Amino acid sequence: MRVMGVDPGLTRCGLGIVDSGTGRSVAAVAVDVVRTPPDLELSARLLRIATAAEEWMDKHRPDVVAIERVFSQQNVRSVMGTAQAGGVVALAAARRGIPVSFHTPSQVKSAVTGDGSAGKEQVTAMVTRILKMAEAPRPADAADALALAICHCWRAPMLDRMAEAEAAAQVARRKYTARLAAVRRAQAAEARKAEAGKVAAGKATTRTAPRGQATRSTKDDRGTGRQSIEGQAS
């Protein structure tokens, strides 16, 4: 799997390409930093970043693009610029049908150094060691881009398993919901049937009772009539 790591930023945007092999083996393919001057219009700066990212995607053909997920900081303006830079790279990848994955800084640090709060120097040192590079990648944005690619190479299998487990859980939930709905419909049908039976039985009883009473009354009346006639005859 070939991963393109992106450490987004307006002033410096790190780009790194890493190939993953068997197990946890990874190899660096390319690394660079795209720079844009602060006095340039925002739209022009984003265009430069997007153009450079597109050239890398077309040249190196990554299977996935890993971008650092931006979190809120005190410098809101800096955060917005970082998010915008990451957004244009993600858009470029989407236009080429390349999957995009986002990783938090703590996830990247934890994957590369084992410490989610590691500093930039520690990350750079571990990236240099993991990729067996002769020199440490500079500036730190370059090392961060490679670290993002490494992080995705190592986390991708786990992410795939989690996605498969979630998909299986959703299928199981849908099946359970369907079975539960079927059981409830059957129970409701049985309840309606039982209620209809009770109503029918009640109506039958109501119709039968007056006929019996009328028959007895007729017989009584006939008996009384005979007795009256006999009395008159005597």
Rosetta silent file (secondary structure, phi, psi, omega in degrees, C-alpha in Angstrom):
SEQUENCE: MRVMGVDPGLTRCGLGIVDSGTGRSVAAVAVDVVRTPPDLELSARLLRIATAAEEWMDKHRPDVVAIERVFSQQNVRSVMGTAQAGGVVALAAARRGIPVSFHTPSQVKSAVTGDGSAGKEQVTAMVTRILKMAEAPRPADAADALALAICHCWRAPMLDRMAEAEAAAQVARRKYTARLAAVRRAQAAEARKAEAGKVAAGKATTRTAPRGQATRSTKDDRGTGRQSIEGQAS
SCORE:     score description
SCORE:     0.000 S_00000001
   1 L     0.000  134.851  177.383    0.000    0.000    0.000 S_00000001
   2 E  -107.661  126.514 -176.648    1.288    3.458   -0.880 S_00000001
   3 E  -118.570  135.246  173.575    0.255    6.267    1.452 S_00000001
   4 E  -104.280  113.132  178.524    0.585    9.996    0.936 S_00000001
   5 E   -91.377  140.287 -178.037    0.885   11.788    4.258 S_00000001
   6 E  -131.600  119.295  172.680   -0.068   15.458    4.459 S_00000001
   7 E  -101.118   94.599 -169.939    0.771   17.818    7.311 S_00000001
   8 L   -69.135  148.577  177.124   -1.479   20.730    6.282 S_00000001
   9 L   179.539  150.577  179.390   -0.502   24.349    6.697 S_00000001
  10 L   -78.609  -46.526 -179.339   -0.583   27.589    4.744 S_00000001
  11 L   -72.688  -44.227  177.401    3.003   28.676    5.301 S_00000001
  12 E  -137.746  124.821  177.925    4.420   25.152    5.148 S_00000001
  13 E  -120.113  112.409 -177.373    2.508   22.066    4.003 S_00000001
  14 E   -81.441  137.689  177.533    4.411   18.819    4.420 S_00000001
  15 E  -127.389  133.717 -179.723    4.008   16.036    1.849 S_00000001
  16 E  -145.662  141.475  178.272    5.393   12.527    2.252 S_00000001
  17 E  -116.998  128.727 -179.543    5.055    9.227    0.383 S_00000001
  18 E  -134.015  135.906  174.243    5.562    5.904    2.202 S_00000001
  19 E  -101.622  137.411  176.764    5.195    2.344    0.958 S_00000001
  20 E  -104.038  142.558  178.140    4.149   -0.403    3.380 S_00000001
  21 L  -113.502 -146.536  178.424    5.393   -3.976    3.086 S_00000001
  22 L   -73.839  144.589  179.421    4.823   -7.128    5.093 S_00000001
  23 L    64.511 -127.927 -179.063    4.167   -6.673    8.778 S_00000001
  24 L  -107.400   17.176 -179.779    5.229   -3.239    9.951 S_00000001
  25 L   -74.182  132.990  179.575    7.911   -2.652    7.345 S_00000001
  26 E  -137.730  153.960 -179.128    7.701    0.763    5.675 S_00000001
  27 E  -140.846  136.887  179.208    9.920    2.622    3.227 S_00000001
  28 E   -77.943  136.820  178.578   10.157    6.296    2.347 S_00000001
  29 E  -107.640  -46.642 -179.044    9.571    7.185   -1.298 S_00000001
  30 E  -160.413  155.140  177.245    9.560   10.987   -1.305 S_00000001
  31 E  -153.292  142.991 -179.656    9.180   13.942    1.026 S_00000001
  32 E  -163.152  169.370  177.586    8.876   17.684    0.496 S_00000001
  33 E  -130.526  127.595  176.655    7.382   20.865    1.903 S_00000001
  34 E   -91.828  125.657 -178.399    5.195   23.280   -0.061 S_00000001
  35 E  -113.750  140.287  174.841    5.759   26.875    0.999 S_00000001
  36 L  -131.912  137.757 -178.897    3.554   29.902    0.356 S_00000001
  37 L   -71.149  140.130 -178.408    4.406   33.508    1.320 S_00000001
  38 L   -62.420  -26.498 -177.078    2.177   35.085    3.983 S_00000001
  39 L   -82.188   -0.113  178.651    1.695   38.255    1.917 S_00000001
  40 L   -83.314  149.947  177.861    0.035   36.289   -0.905 S_00000001
  41 L   -58.331  145.944 -178.152   -3.737   36.241   -1.240 S_00000001
  42 H   -56.416  -44.656 -178.700   -5.374   33.313    0.563 S_00000001
  43 H   -61.792  -38.215  179.454   -6.906   31.947   -2.622 S_00000001
  44 H   -69.817  -36.831  178.661   -3.519   31.996   -4.361 S_00000001
  45 H   -65.734  -43.670  178.527   -1.844   30.239   -1.434 S_00000001
  46 H   -65.409  -35.426  178.325   -4.470   27.501   -1.434 S_00000001
  47 H   -63.774  -41.464  178.555   -4.092   27.158   -5.204 S_00000001
  48 H   -62.472  -43.212 -179.895   -0.352   26.571   -4.849 S_00000001
  49 H   -65.187  -45.596 -179.742   -0.906   23.919   -2.204 S_00000001
  50 H   -62.828  -41.115 -179.799   -3.634   22.201   -4.228 S_00000001
  51 H   -63.663  -44.531  179.067   -1.507   22.258   -7.392 S_00000001
  52 H   -63.713  -42.710  179.721    1.484   20.734   -5.618 S_00000001
  53 H   -63.764  -41.366  179.132   -0.676   18.049   -3.994 S_00000001
  54 H   -63.764  -40.982  178.186   -2.284   17.179   -7.325 S_00000001
  55 H   -61.996  -39.246  178.435    1.138   16.866   -8.980 S_00000001
  56 H   -67.040  -41.867 -179.987    2.244   14.490   -6.229 S_00000001
  57 H   -63.699  -42.234 -179.647   -0.893   12.397   -6.542 S_00000001
  58 H   -69.887  -32.043 -177.906   -0.508   12.134  -10.306 S_00000001
  59 H   -80.441  -47.107 -172.366    3.196   11.324  -10.037 S_00000001
  60 H   -96.041  -14.227  177.125    3.271    8.895   -7.095 S_00000001
  61 L    51.025   61.696  179.351   -0.219    7.365   -7.425 S_00000001
  62 L   -70.352  151.858  175.923   -0.970    6.834   -3.719 S_00000001
  63 L   -81.322  -25.002 -179.520   -3.604    4.313   -2.659 S_00000001
  64 E  -154.768  152.092  176.363   -4.769    6.567    0.162 S_00000001
  65 E  -113.390  124.524  179.289   -4.118   10.079    1.455 S_00000001
  66 E  -106.782  120.786 -176.708   -3.612   10.531    5.199 S_00000001
  67 E  -119.665  141.745  178.629   -4.223   14.059    6.501 S_00000001
  68 E   -70.287  130.847  178.215   -3.757   15.392    9.996 S_00000001
  69 L   -77.853  129.418 -174.982   -7.079   16.152   11.656 S_00000001
  70 L   -87.019  133.509  175.690   -7.165   19.760   12.852 S_00000001
  71 L  -114.086  156.216 -179.091   -8.220   20.545   16.404 S_00000001
  72 L   -65.390  136.338  177.339   -9.181   23.893   17.868 S_00000001
  73 L  -129.342 -177.991  179.793   -6.329   25.902   19.295 S_00000001
  74 L   -69.834  -36.370  179.985   -5.939   29.368   20.764 S_00000001
  75 L   -86.164   90.026 -175.775   -4.857   30.806   17.421 S_00000001
  76 H   -63.315  -37.393 -178.953   -8.132   30.512   15.520 S_00000001
  77 H   -63.199  -41.208  178.487   -6.706   32.138   12.397 S_00000001
  78 H   -65.298  -40.712  179.386   -3.913   29.562   12.223 S_00000001
  79 H   -63.635  -42.235  179.550   -6.382   26.714   12.718 S_00000001
  80 H   -62.729  -42.513  178.542   -8.601   27.992    9.919 S_00000001
  81 H   -64.059  -40.720  178.138   -5.659   28.218    7.528 S_00000001
  82 H   -63.926  -43.508  179.253   -4.552   24.707    8.416 S_00000001
  83 H   -64.517  -39.619  178.949   -8.057   23.354    7.907 S_00000001
  84 H   -64.408  -41.676  178.692   -8.362   25.120    4.551 S_00000001
  85 H   -63.260  -43.591  176.971   -5.050   23.670    3.367 S_00000001
  86 H   -64.509  -33.445 -179.490   -6.136   20.189    4.400 S_00000001
  87 H   -65.835  -42.462 -179.175   -9.472   20.735    2.693 S_00000001
  88 H   -69.195  -31.920  176.677   -8.023   21.518   -0.736 S_00000001
  89 H   -68.849  -43.854  178.053   -5.781   18.443   -0.530 S_00000001
  90 H   -61.496  -38.618  178.157   -8.737   16.247    0.431 S_00000001
  91 H   -64.015  -43.598  178.749  -10.713   17.710   -2.478 S_00000001
  92 H   -60.565  -40.059  178.876   -7.890   16.951   -4.907 S_00000001
  93 H   -66.722  -43.214 -178.817   -7.803   13.350   -3.669 S_00000001
  94 H   -62.003  -37.504  178.969  -11.587   12.980   -3.923 S_00000001
  95 H   -64.763  -24.430  179.550  -11.542   14.183   -7.524 S_00000001
  96 L   -98.876    4.193  179.562   -9.115   11.356   -8.327 S_00000001
  97 L    72.717   23.526 -179.824  -11.097    8.757   -6.435 S_00000001
  98 L   -94.457  126.375  178.274   -8.382    8.366   -3.793 S_00000001
  99 L   -61.254  146.816  179.576   -9.636    7.541   -0.287 S_00000001
 100 E  -120.738  132.730  178.133   -8.828   10.091    2.409 S_00000001
 101 E  -125.361  140.431 -179.487   -8.190    9.223    6.051 S_00000001
 102 E  -112.221  137.560  178.968   -7.767   11.678    8.915 S_00000001
 103 E  -130.403  139.708  179.236   -5.617   11.072   11.981 S_00000001
 104 L   -76.730  157.295  177.670   -5.265   13.197   15.090 S_00000001
 105 H   -56.498  -39.614 -179.548   -1.839   14.435   16.204 S_00000001
 106 H   -67.098  -35.804  177.029   -1.971   12.219   19.294 S_00000001
 107 H   -64.419  -42.402  179.744   -2.756    9.161   17.171 S_00000001
 108 H   -65.235  -47.587 -179.604    0.214    9.887   14.918 S_00000001
 109 H   -62.362  -42.002  179.843    2.576   10.474   17.835 S_00000001
 110 H   -65.022  -38.938 -179.487    1.375    7.379   19.632 S_00000001
 111 H   -67.936  -38.730 -173.706    1.804    5.220   16.521 S_00000001
 112 H   -87.098  -40.270 -174.800    5.309    6.455   15.765 S_00000001
 113 H  -110.991  -17.013 -174.647    6.784    7.024   19.223 S_00000001
 114 L    85.924    1.189 -179.080    4.441    5.189   21.589 S_00000001
 115 L  -131.521  114.784 -177.644    3.715    8.482   23.350 S_00000001
 116 L   -68.401  -10.687  179.113    0.698   10.542   22.325 S_00000001
 117 L  -114.228   21.190 -178.560    2.245   13.709   23.779 S_00000001
 118 L   -64.069  151.452  178.514    5.706   13.356   22.204 S_00000001
 119 L   -83.181  172.564 -177.925    7.465   16.471   20.934 S_00000001
 120 H   -64.199  -37.207 -179.739    8.438   17.251   17.354 S_00000001
 121 H   -65.108  -39.339  178.562   12.078   16.316   17.871 S_00000001
 122 H   -67.041  -39.942  177.499   11.108   12.906   19.195 S_00000001
 123 H   -63.161  -45.395  179.972    8.753   12.353   16.250 S_00000001
 124 H   -60.970  -43.369 -179.550   11.472   13.378   13.788 S_00000001
 125 H   -63.064  -42.798 -178.494   13.996   11.049   15.427 S_00000001
 126 H   -70.372  -37.750  177.402   11.624    8.065   15.336 S_00000001
 127 H   -61.806  -43.781  178.613   10.599    8.733   11.716 S_00000001
 128 H   -60.901  -40.311 -178.992   14.277    8.815   10.729 S_00000001
 129 H   -72.289  -45.483 -177.255   14.883    5.553   12.545 S_00000001
 130 H   -62.942  -41.703 -176.981   11.763    3.733   11.312 S_00000001
 131 L   -88.172   -0.162  179.147   12.374    4.674    7.680 S_00000001
 132 L    53.995   47.805 -178.976   16.141    4.081    7.964 S_00000001
 133 L   -87.221  143.100 -179.962   16.877    7.502    6.515 S_00000001
 134 L   -67.626  -34.555  179.707   20.455    8.752    6.306 S_00000001
 135 L  -130.861  150.836  178.082   19.399   12.228    7.440 S_00000001
 136 L   -70.647  136.159  178.746   16.483   13.504    9.462 S_00000001
 137 L   -68.663  132.279 -179.952   13.784   15.106    7.308 S_00000001
 138 L  -130.056  147.062   -4.799   13.643   18.873    7.751 S_00000001
 139 L   -73.243 -170.012 -176.588   11.725   20.957    8.584 S_00000001
 140 H   -60.973  -27.385  179.847    9.452   19.298   11.112 S_00000001
 141 H   -62.618  -34.611  177.921    6.520   19.538    8.676 S_00000001
 142 H   -66.650  -45.446  178.465    8.279   17.037    6.391 S_00000001
 143 H   -63.264  -38.199  179.194    8.812   14.613    9.269 S_00000001
 144 H   -65.287  -38.005  178.081    5.190   15.036   10.329 S_00000001
 145 H   -63.494  -43.061  177.207    3.984   14.188    6.820 S_00000001
 146 H   -65.993  -38.332  178.608    6.029   10.971    6.848 S_00000001
 147 H   -62.484  -38.720  177.432    4.788   10.220   10.363 S_00000001
 148 H   -63.288  -41.702  178.765    1.198   10.535    9.142 S_00000001
 149 H   -65.008  -42.538  178.243    1.903    8.085    6.322 S_00000001
 150 H   -62.528  -44.846 -179.989    3.545    5.635    8.741 S_00000001
 151 H   -56.477  -44.808 -178.742    0.651    5.980   11.163 S_00000001
 152 H   -68.368  -39.192  178.080   -1.849    5.090    8.470 S_00000001
 153 H   -57.549  -38.871 -176.958    0.202    2.123    7.265 S_00000001
 154 H   -85.820  -28.413 -178.281    0.167    0.685   10.771 S_00000001
 155 H   -91.429  -18.820 -176.005   -3.373    1.673   11.731 S_00000001
 156 H   -55.658  -47.119  178.860   -5.070    0.768    8.444 S_00000001
 157 H   -58.412  -40.931  178.374   -5.461   -2.972    9.233 S_00000001
 158 H   -66.343  -40.921  179.013   -7.030   -2.130   12.584 S_00000001
 159 H   -63.665  -38.677  178.223   -9.275    0.471   10.974 S_00000001
 160 H   -64.406  -42.413  179.471  -10.365   -2.070    8.363 S_00000001
 161 H   -64.696  -39.921  178.256  -11.181   -4.625   11.059 S_00000001
 162 H   -64.657  -40.221  178.920  -13.141   -2.020   13.001 S_00000001
 163 H   -65.032  -41.712  178.139  -15.055   -1.038    9.868 S_00000001
 164 H   -64.065  -41.810  179.032  -15.846   -4.687    9.125 S_00000001
 165 H   -64.304  -40.701  179.149  -16.967   -5.250   12.710 S_00000001
 166 H   -65.815  -41.016  178.273  -19.175   -2.159   12.586 S_00000001
 167 H   -63.467  -42.666  178.426  -20.691   -3.262    9.276 S_00000001
 168 H   -64.262  -38.918  178.978  -21.381   -6.726   10.692 S_00000001
 169 H   -64.847  -38.771  178.452  -22.923   -5.172   13.804 S_00000001
 170 H   -65.524  -40.807  177.379  -25.214   -3.019   11.662 S_00000001
 171 H   -62.494  -44.194  179.016  -26.334   -6.062    9.678 S_00000001
 172 H   -62.505  -40.362  178.751  -27.012   -7.946   12.919 S_00000001
 173 H   -64.251  -41.115  179.043  -28.969   -4.986   14.309 S_00000001
 174 H   -64.305  -41.765  179.233  -31.089   -4.781   11.158 S_00000001
 175 H   -64.613  -43.096  179.417  -31.813   -8.526   11.287 S_00000001
 176 H   -63.166  -43.453  179.175  -32.699   -8.344   14.986 S_00000001
 177 H   -62.043  -40.529  179.107  -34.945   -5.346   14.405 S_00000001
 178 H   -65.528  -43.556  178.674  -36.695   -7.144   11.552 S_00000001
 179 H   -63.459  -42.868 -179.773  -37.209  -10.293   13.657 S_00000001
 180 H   -63.033  -40.682  178.374  -38.482   -8.265   16.595 S_00000001
 181 H   -64.668  -39.616  178.945  -40.919   -6.397   14.354 S_00000001
 182 H   -64.157  -41.784  179.006  -42.171   -9.696   12.905 S_00000001
 183 H   -63.499  -43.077 -179.468  -42.705  -11.139   16.391 S_00000001
 184 H   -66.370  -37.596  176.826  -44.561   -8.035   17.500 S_00000001
 185 H   -64.323  -41.550  178.853  -46.762   -8.114   14.395 S_00000001
 186 H   -64.061  -42.601  178.443  -47.558  -11.797   15.042 S_00000001
 187 H   -63.213  -41.053  179.035  -48.376  -11.058   18.684 S_00000001
 188 H   -64.860  -39.637  178.418  -50.599   -8.152   17.667 S_00000001
 189 H   -64.344  -42.554  177.882  -52.393  -10.357   15.132 S_00000001
 190 H   -63.384  -39.578  179.330  -52.958  -13.067   17.769 S_00000001
 191 H   -65.454  -41.812  178.135  -54.258  -10.454   20.193 S_00000001
 192 H   -64.847  -38.821  179.398  -56.676   -9.084   17.582 S_00000001
 193 H   -64.633  -43.712  179.338  -57.809  -12.616   16.741 S_00000001
 194 H   -64.706  -40.248  179.130  -58.401  -13.439   20.406 S_00000001
 195 H   -65.590  -40.734  177.744  -60.301  -10.200   20.921 S_00000001
 196 H   -62.776  -37.998  177.511  -62.426  -10.877   17.846 S_00000001
 197 H   -63.130  -41.442  178.816  -63.194  -14.357   19.236 S_00000001
 198 H   -63.819  -42.432 -179.322  -64.302  -12.892   22.544 S_00000001
 199 H   -63.852  -43.436  179.557  -66.545  -10.374   20.813 S_00000001
 200 H   -63.504  -41.828  179.053  -68.103  -13.073   18.628 S_00000001
 201 H   -64.228  -39.025  178.727  -68.716  -15.316   21.633 S_00000001
 202 H   -64.439  -40.357  178.872  -70.346  -12.451   23.509 S_00000001
 203 H   -65.870  -40.593  179.446  -72.695  -11.708   20.620 S_00000001
 204 H   -62.338  -42.069  179.351  -73.660  -15.384   20.335 S_00000001
 205 H   -64.032  -40.910 -179.711  -74.483  -15.537   24.041 S_00000001
 206 H   -64.258  -40.535  179.504  -76.532  -12.368   23.801 S_00000001
 207 H   -70.260  -34.902 -175.983  -78.582  -13.729   20.892 S_00000001
 208 H   -73.634  -40.721 -175.189  -79.166  -17.153   22.550 S_00000001
 209 H   -58.652  -48.198 -179.810  -80.328  -15.895   25.958 S_00000001
 210 H   -62.903  -36.941  179.373  -83.546  -14.061   24.817 S_00000001
 211 H   -62.710  -40.974  178.949  -84.697  -17.035   22.711 S_00000001
 212 H   -64.436  -43.111  179.595  -84.471  -19.327   25.726 S_00000001
 213 H   -65.334  -38.948 -179.948  -86.333  -16.881   27.896 S_00000001
 214 H   -65.390  -38.536 -179.737  -89.016  -16.413   25.241 S_00000001
 215 H   -64.012  -44.250  179.585  -89.514  -20.171   24.937 S_00000001
 216 H   -64.547  -39.685 -178.848  -89.949  -20.571   28.657 S_00000001
 217 H   -64.783  -40.206  179.517  -92.341  -17.644   28.780 S_00000001
 218 H   -63.224  -45.967  179.167  -94.473  -19.130   25.980 S_00000001
 219 H   -60.671  -41.715  179.860  -94.645  -22.467   27.713 S_00000001
 220 H   -63.969  -41.483 -179.007  -95.609  -20.757   30.963 S_00000001
 221 H   -63.668  -41.418  179.769  -98.259  -18.726   29.171 S_00000001
 222 H   -63.237  -41.678  178.392  -99.687  -21.835   27.530 S_00000001
 223 H   -62.000  -43.017 -179.791  -99.782  -23.606   30.860 S_00000001
 224 H   -64.189  -38.194  179.800 -101.555  -20.676   32.470 S_00000001
 225 H   -65.065  -42.137  179.557 -104.068  -20.563   29.614 S_00000001
 226 H   -63.889  -40.374  179.408 -104.961  -24.231   29.996 S_00000001
 227 H   -62.639  -37.888 -179.035 -105.412  -23.804   33.685 S_00000001
 228 H   -65.801  -41.436 -179.187 -107.821  -20.865   33.105 S_00000001
 229 H   -66.511  -44.124  179.472 -109.924  -22.858   30.631 S_00000001
 230 H   -61.082  -36.852  178.846 -110.115  -25.826   32.906 S_00000001
 231 H   -65.114  -40.418 -179.943 -111.189  -23.538   35.737 S_00000001
 232 H   -67.379  -37.021 -178.993 -113.947  -22.065   33.641 S_00000001
 233 H   -65.337  -36.753 -178.792 -115.139  -25.529   32.553 S_00000001
 234 L   -78.075    0.000    0.000 -115.417  -26.716   36.096 S_00000001
